Short mmCIF file of C-alpha atoms in Angstrom, two decimals:
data_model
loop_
_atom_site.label_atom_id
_atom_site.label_comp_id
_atom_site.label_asym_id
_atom_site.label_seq_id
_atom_site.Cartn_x
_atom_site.Cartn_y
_atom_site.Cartn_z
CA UNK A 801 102.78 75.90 95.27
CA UNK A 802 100.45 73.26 95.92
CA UNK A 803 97.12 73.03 93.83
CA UNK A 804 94.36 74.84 94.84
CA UNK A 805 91.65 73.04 96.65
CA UNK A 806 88.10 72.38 95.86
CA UNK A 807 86.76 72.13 99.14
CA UNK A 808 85.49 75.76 100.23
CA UNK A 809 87.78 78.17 100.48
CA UNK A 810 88.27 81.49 102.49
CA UNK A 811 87.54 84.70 100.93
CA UNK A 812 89.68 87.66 102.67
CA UNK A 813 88.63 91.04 100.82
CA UNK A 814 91.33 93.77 102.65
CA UNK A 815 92.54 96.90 102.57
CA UNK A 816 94.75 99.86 104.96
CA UNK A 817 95.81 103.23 103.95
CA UNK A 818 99.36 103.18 105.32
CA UNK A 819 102.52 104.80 103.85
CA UNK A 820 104.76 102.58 102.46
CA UNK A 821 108.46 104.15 101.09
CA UNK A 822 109.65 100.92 99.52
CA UNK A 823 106.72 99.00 98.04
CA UNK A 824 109.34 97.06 95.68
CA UNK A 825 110.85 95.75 99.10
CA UNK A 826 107.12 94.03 100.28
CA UNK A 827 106.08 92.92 96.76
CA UNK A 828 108.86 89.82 97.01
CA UNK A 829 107.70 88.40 100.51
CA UNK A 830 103.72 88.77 100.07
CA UNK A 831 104.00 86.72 96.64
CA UNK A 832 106.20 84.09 98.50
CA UNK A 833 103.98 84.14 101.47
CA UNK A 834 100.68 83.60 99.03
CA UNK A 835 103.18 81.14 96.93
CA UNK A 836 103.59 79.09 99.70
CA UNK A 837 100.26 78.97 101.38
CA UNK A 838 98.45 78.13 98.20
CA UNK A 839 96.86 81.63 98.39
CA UNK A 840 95.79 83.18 94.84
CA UNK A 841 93.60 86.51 93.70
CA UNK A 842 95.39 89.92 93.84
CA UNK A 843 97.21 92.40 96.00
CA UNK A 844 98.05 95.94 95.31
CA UNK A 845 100.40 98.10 96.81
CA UNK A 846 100.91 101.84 96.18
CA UNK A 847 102.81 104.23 98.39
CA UNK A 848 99.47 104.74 100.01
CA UNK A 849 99.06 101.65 101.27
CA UNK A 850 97.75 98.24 100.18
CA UNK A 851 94.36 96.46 99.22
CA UNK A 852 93.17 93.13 97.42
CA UNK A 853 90.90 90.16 98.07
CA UNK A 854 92.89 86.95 98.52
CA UNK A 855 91.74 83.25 98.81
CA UNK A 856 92.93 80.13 100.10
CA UNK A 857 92.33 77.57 103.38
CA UNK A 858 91.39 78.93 106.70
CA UNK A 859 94.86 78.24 107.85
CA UNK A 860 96.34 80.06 104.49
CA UNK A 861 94.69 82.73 104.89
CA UNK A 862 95.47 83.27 108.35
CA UNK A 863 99.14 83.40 107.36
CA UNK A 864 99.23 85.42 104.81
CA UNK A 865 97.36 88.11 106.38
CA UNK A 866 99.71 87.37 109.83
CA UNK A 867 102.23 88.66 107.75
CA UNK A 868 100.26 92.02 105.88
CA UNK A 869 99.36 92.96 109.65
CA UNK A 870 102.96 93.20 110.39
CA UNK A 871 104.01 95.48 107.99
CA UNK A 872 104.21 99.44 108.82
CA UNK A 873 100.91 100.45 110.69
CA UNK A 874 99.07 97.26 109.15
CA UNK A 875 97.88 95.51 112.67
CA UNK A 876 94.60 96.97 112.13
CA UNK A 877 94.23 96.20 108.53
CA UNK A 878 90.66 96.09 107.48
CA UNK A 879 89.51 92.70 106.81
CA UNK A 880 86.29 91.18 105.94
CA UNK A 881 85.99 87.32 105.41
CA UNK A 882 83.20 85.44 103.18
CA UNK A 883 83.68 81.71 102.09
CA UNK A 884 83.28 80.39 98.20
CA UNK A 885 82.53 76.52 97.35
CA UNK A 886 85.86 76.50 95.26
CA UNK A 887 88.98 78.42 94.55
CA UNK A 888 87.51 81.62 93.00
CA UNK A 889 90.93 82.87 91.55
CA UNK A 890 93.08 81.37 88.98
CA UNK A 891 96.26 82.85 90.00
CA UNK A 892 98.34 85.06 92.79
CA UNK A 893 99.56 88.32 91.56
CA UNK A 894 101.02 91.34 93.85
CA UNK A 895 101.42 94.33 92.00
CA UNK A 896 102.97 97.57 92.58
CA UNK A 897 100.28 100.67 91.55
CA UNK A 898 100.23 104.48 92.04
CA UNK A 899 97.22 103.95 93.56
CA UNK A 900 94.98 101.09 95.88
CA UNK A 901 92.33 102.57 94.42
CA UNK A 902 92.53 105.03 91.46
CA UNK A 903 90.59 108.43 91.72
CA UNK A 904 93.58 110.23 89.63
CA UNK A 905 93.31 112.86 92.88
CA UNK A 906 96.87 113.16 94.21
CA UNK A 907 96.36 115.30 96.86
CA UNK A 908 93.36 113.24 98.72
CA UNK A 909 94.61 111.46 101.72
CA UNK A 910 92.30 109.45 103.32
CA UNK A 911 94.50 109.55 106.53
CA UNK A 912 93.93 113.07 106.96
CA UNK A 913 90.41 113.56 106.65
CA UNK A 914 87.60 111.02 106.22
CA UNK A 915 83.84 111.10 106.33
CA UNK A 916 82.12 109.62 109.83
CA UNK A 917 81.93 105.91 109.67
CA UNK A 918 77.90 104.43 110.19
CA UNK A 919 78.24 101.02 111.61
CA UNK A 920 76.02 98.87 108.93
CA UNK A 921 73.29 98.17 112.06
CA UNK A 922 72.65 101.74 112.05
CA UNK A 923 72.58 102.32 108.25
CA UNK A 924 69.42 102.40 107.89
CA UNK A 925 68.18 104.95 109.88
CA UNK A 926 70.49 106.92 108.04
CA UNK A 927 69.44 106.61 104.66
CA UNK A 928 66.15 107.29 105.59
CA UNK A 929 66.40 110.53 107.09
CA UNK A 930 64.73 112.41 104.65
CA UNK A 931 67.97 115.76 104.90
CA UNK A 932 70.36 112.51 103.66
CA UNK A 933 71.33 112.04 100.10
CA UNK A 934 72.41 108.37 99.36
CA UNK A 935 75.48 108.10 96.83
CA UNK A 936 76.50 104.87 95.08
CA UNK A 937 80.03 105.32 94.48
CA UNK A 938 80.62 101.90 92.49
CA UNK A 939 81.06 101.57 88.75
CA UNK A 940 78.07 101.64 86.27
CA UNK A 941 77.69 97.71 85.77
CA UNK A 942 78.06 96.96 89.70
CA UNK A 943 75.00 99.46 90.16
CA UNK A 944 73.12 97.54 87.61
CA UNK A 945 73.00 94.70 89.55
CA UNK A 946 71.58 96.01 92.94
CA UNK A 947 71.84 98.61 94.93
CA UNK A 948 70.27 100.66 98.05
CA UNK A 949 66.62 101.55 97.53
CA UNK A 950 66.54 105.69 96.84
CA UNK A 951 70.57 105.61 96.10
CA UNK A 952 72.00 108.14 93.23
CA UNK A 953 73.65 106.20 90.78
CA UNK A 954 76.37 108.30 89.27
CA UNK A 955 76.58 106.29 86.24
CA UNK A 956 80.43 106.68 86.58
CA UNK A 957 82.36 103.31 84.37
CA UNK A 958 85.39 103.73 86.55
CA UNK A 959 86.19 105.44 89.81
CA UNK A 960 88.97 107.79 88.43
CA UNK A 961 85.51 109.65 86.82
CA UNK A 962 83.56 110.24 90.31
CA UNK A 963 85.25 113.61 91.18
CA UNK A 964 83.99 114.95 87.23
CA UNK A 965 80.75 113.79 87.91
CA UNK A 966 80.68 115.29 91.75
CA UNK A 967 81.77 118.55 90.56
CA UNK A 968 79.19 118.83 87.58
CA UNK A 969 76.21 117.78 89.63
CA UNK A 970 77.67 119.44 92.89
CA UNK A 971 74.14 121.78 92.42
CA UNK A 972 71.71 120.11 92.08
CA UNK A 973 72.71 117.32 94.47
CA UNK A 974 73.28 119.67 97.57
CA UNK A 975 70.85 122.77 96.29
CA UNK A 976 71.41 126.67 97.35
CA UNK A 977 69.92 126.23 101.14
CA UNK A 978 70.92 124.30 103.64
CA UNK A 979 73.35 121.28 102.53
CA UNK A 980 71.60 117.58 102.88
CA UNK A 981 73.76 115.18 105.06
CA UNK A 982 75.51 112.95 102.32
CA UNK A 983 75.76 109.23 102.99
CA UNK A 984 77.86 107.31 100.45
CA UNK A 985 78.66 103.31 100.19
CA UNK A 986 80.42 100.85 98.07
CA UNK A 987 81.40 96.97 98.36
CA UNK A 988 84.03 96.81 100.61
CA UNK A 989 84.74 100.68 102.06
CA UNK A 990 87.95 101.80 100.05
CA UNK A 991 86.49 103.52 97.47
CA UNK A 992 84.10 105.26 100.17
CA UNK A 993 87.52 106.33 102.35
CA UNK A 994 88.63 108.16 99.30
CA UNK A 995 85.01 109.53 97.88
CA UNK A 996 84.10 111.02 101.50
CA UNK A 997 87.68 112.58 101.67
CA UNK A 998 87.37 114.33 98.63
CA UNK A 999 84.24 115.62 99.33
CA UNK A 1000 84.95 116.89 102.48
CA UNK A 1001 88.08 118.46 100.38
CA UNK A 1002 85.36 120.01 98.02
CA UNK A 1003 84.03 121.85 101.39
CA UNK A 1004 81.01 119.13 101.89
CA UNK A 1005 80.89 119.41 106.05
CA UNK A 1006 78.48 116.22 106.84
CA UNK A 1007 79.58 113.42 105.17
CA UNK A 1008 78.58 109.82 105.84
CA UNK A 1009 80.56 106.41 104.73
CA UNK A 1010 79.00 102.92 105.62
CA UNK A 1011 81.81 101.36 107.51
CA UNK A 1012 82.62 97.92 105.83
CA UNK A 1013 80.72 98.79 103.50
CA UNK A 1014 77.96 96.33 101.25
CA UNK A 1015 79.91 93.19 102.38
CA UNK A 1016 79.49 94.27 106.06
CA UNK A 1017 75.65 95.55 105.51
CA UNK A 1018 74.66 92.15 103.96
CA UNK A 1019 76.71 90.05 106.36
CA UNK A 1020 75.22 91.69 109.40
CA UNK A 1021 71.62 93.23 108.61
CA UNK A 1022 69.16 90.35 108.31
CA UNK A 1023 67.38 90.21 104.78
CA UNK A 1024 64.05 91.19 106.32
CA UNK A 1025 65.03 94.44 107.87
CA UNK A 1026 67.17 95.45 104.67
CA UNK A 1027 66.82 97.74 102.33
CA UNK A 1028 69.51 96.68 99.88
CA UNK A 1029 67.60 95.21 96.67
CA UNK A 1030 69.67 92.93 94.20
CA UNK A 1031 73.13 91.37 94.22
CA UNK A 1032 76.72 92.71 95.22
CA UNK A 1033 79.03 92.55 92.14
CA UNK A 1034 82.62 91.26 93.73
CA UNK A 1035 85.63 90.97 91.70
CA UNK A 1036 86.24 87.27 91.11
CA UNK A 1037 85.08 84.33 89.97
CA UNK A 1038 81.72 83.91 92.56
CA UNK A 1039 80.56 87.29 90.11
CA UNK A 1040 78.07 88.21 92.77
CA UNK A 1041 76.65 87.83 96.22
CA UNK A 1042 73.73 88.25 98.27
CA UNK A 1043 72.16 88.28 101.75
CA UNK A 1044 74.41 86.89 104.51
CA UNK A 1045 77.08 86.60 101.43
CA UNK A 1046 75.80 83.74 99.66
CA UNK A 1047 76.21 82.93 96.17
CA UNK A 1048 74.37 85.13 93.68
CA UNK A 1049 72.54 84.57 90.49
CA UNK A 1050 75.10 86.06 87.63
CA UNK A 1051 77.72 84.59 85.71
CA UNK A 1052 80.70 87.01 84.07
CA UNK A 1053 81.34 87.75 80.62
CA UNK A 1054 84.95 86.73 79.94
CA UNK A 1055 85.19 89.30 77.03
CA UNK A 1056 84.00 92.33 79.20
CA UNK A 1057 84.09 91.42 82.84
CA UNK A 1058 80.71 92.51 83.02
CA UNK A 1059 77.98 90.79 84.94
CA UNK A 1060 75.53 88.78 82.98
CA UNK A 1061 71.96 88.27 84.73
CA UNK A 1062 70.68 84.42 84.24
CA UNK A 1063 67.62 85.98 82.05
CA UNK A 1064 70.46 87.17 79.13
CA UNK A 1065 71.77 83.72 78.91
CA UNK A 1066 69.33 83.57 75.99
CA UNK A 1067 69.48 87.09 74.79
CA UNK A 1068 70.91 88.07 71.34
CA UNK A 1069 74.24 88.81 71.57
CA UNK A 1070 75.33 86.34 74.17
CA UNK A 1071 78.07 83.42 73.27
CA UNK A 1072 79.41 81.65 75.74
CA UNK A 1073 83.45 82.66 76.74
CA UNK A 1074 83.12 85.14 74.10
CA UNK A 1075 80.28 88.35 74.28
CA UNK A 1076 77.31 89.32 76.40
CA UNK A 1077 74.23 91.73 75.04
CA UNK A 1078 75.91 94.22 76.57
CA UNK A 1079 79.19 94.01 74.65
CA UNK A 1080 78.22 91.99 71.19
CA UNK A 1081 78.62 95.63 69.63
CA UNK A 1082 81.60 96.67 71.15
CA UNK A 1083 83.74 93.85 70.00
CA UNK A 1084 84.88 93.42 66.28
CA UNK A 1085 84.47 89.88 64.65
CA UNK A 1086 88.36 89.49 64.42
CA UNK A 1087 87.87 89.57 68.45
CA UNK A 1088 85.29 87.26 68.81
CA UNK A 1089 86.85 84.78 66.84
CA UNK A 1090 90.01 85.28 69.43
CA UNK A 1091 87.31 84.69 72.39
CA UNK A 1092 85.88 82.01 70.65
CA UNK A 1093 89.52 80.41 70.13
CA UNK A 1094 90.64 80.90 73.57
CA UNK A 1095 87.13 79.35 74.89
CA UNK A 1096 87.81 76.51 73.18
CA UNK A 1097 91.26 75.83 74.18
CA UNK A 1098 89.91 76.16 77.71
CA UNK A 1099 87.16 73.81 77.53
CA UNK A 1100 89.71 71.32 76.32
CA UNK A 1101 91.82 72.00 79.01
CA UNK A 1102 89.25 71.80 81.24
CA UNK A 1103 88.09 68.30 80.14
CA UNK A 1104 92.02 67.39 80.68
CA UNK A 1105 92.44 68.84 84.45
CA UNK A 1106 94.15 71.41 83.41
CA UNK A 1107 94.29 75.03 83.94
CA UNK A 1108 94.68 76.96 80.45
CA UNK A 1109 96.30 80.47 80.88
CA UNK A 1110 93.50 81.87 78.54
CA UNK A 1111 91.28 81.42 81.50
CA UNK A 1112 93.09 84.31 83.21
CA UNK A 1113 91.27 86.91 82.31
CA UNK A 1114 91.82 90.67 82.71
CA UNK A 1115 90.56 92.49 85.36
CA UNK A 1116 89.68 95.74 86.66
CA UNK A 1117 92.36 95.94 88.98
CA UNK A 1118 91.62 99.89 89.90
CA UNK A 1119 88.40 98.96 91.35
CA UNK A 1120 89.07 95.46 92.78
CA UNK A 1121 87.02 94.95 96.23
CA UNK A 1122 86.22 98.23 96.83
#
């Protein structure tokens, strides 16, 4: 595989609900295909289908996604394209998973039943109607960094714990009369496909998903007539982005892969490579000093050219681009 480039690059965040029987079979062809073309991040397949967000050259990208839209019911594969200044992955990995995205619900099929997709243009009117209930279906720290004005934030750390939370604040959120219209979002729509199914398996009748979800909103709705406030937390190096997808204002935490805002770059608790406020007390000093270690074996490599496989970090791979 030829080194990756550090002229911009192509950002392809995907994903189809399909049924796949062999995923084994596919898993040998996309890596070669992504090998090949230069192409790194992640893609995961599951007998439900696949999803990932991939980068490379225009041309790269175009091939390797040539080849996802031929596989079974894949030619209208959900794609949305952004651009980062350099290669925002360190390396190409196709996995096989239970799940594309993990909700721990076997018996939701997204192909069966889905909520009613609101083109991002027409959003807004949505979340304003005053009968809608706005539901942030992302993860805890990806809230934290911006979200819709008047949106619930479940406070959920992963996406397997949505359904718990649903079901304990089923109540309050849709009261004894007449059930609000429930309009629910996330970064790239695949953890929305899943969310408004289960709802709508929970006996919810009007359910709303923003098609393309935050990508789409903040490609396509200009800044002035928005009403997203913040960043978009993406999963890969560019850590967030804003209006019309450019670059945001956060760097990552390599110890917990949590956002850190520029303002906690001075905050107790922060090291470079090796904690953040947020997870200083979380780590013991035995793993520090392994962060610490591994930081500075990538600075040196750095300073050489080289890539240092302590720079691949782990990620949250049940969550990724959704």
């Amino acid at each position: 595989m030829t080194e990756p480039s550090t002229s911009p690059q192509t950002v392809a965040a995907l994903y189809r609900f399909t049924r796949f029987d062999d995923c084994k079979a596919l898993q040998g062809p996309l890596q070669k295909s992504c090998h090949d073309n230069g192409v790194r991040g992640t893609l995961l397949l599951a007998p439900e289908g696949i999803n990932g967000t991939i980068a490379g050259t225009p041309e790269a990208i175009a091939a390797v996604l040539a080849q996802i839209r031929a596989l079974p019911d894949c030619a209208d594969l959900d794609v949305k394209l952004s651009s980062a200044a350099t290669m925002p992955f360190h390396r190409m990995k196709v996995r096989i998973k239970r799940e594309i995205v993990t909700m721990g619900q076997p018996d939701i099929d997204p192909r069966a039943s889905v909520g009613t997709y609101v083109e991002a243009q027409d959003w807004n009117a949505l979340i304003a109607d005053p009968d809608t209930i706005v539901i942030d279906t992302r993860n805890d720290y990806e809230v934290a960094v911006g979200t819709f004005a008047g949106a619930i934030d479940p406070k959920t750390p992963s996406f397997r714990d949505f359904p718990a939370w649903f079901r304990a604040e089923r109540e309050r959120l849709l009261g004894a009369g007449k059930p609000p219209k429930v309009a629910m979002f996330c970064t790239g729509g695949i953890r929305c496909e899943k969310s408004t199914a289960f709802l709508m398996q929970e006996g919810v009748k009007e359910v709303f998903h923003l098609k393309g979800g935050i990508l789409k909103y903040l490609e396509t709705v200009p800044e002035q007539e928005s009403r997203w406030r913040g960043e978009c937390f993406v999963f890969d190096q560019r850590v967030t982005i804003g209006h019309g997808l450019a670059p945001g204002t956060h760097t990552l935490c390599h110890a917990c892969r949590r956002p850190v805002r520029a303002e906690d770059l001075s905050a107790s608790g922060y090291e470079e490579g090796v904690s953040c406020p947020a997870c200083y007390t979380e780590r013991t000093d035995e793993q520090r000093a392994s962060y610490r270690e591994r930081h500075r074996q990538e600075r040196l490599a750095a300073e050489r050219g080289e890539a240092h496989v302590g720079a691949v970090h782990s990620e949250r791979s049940d969550d990724r681009s959704a």
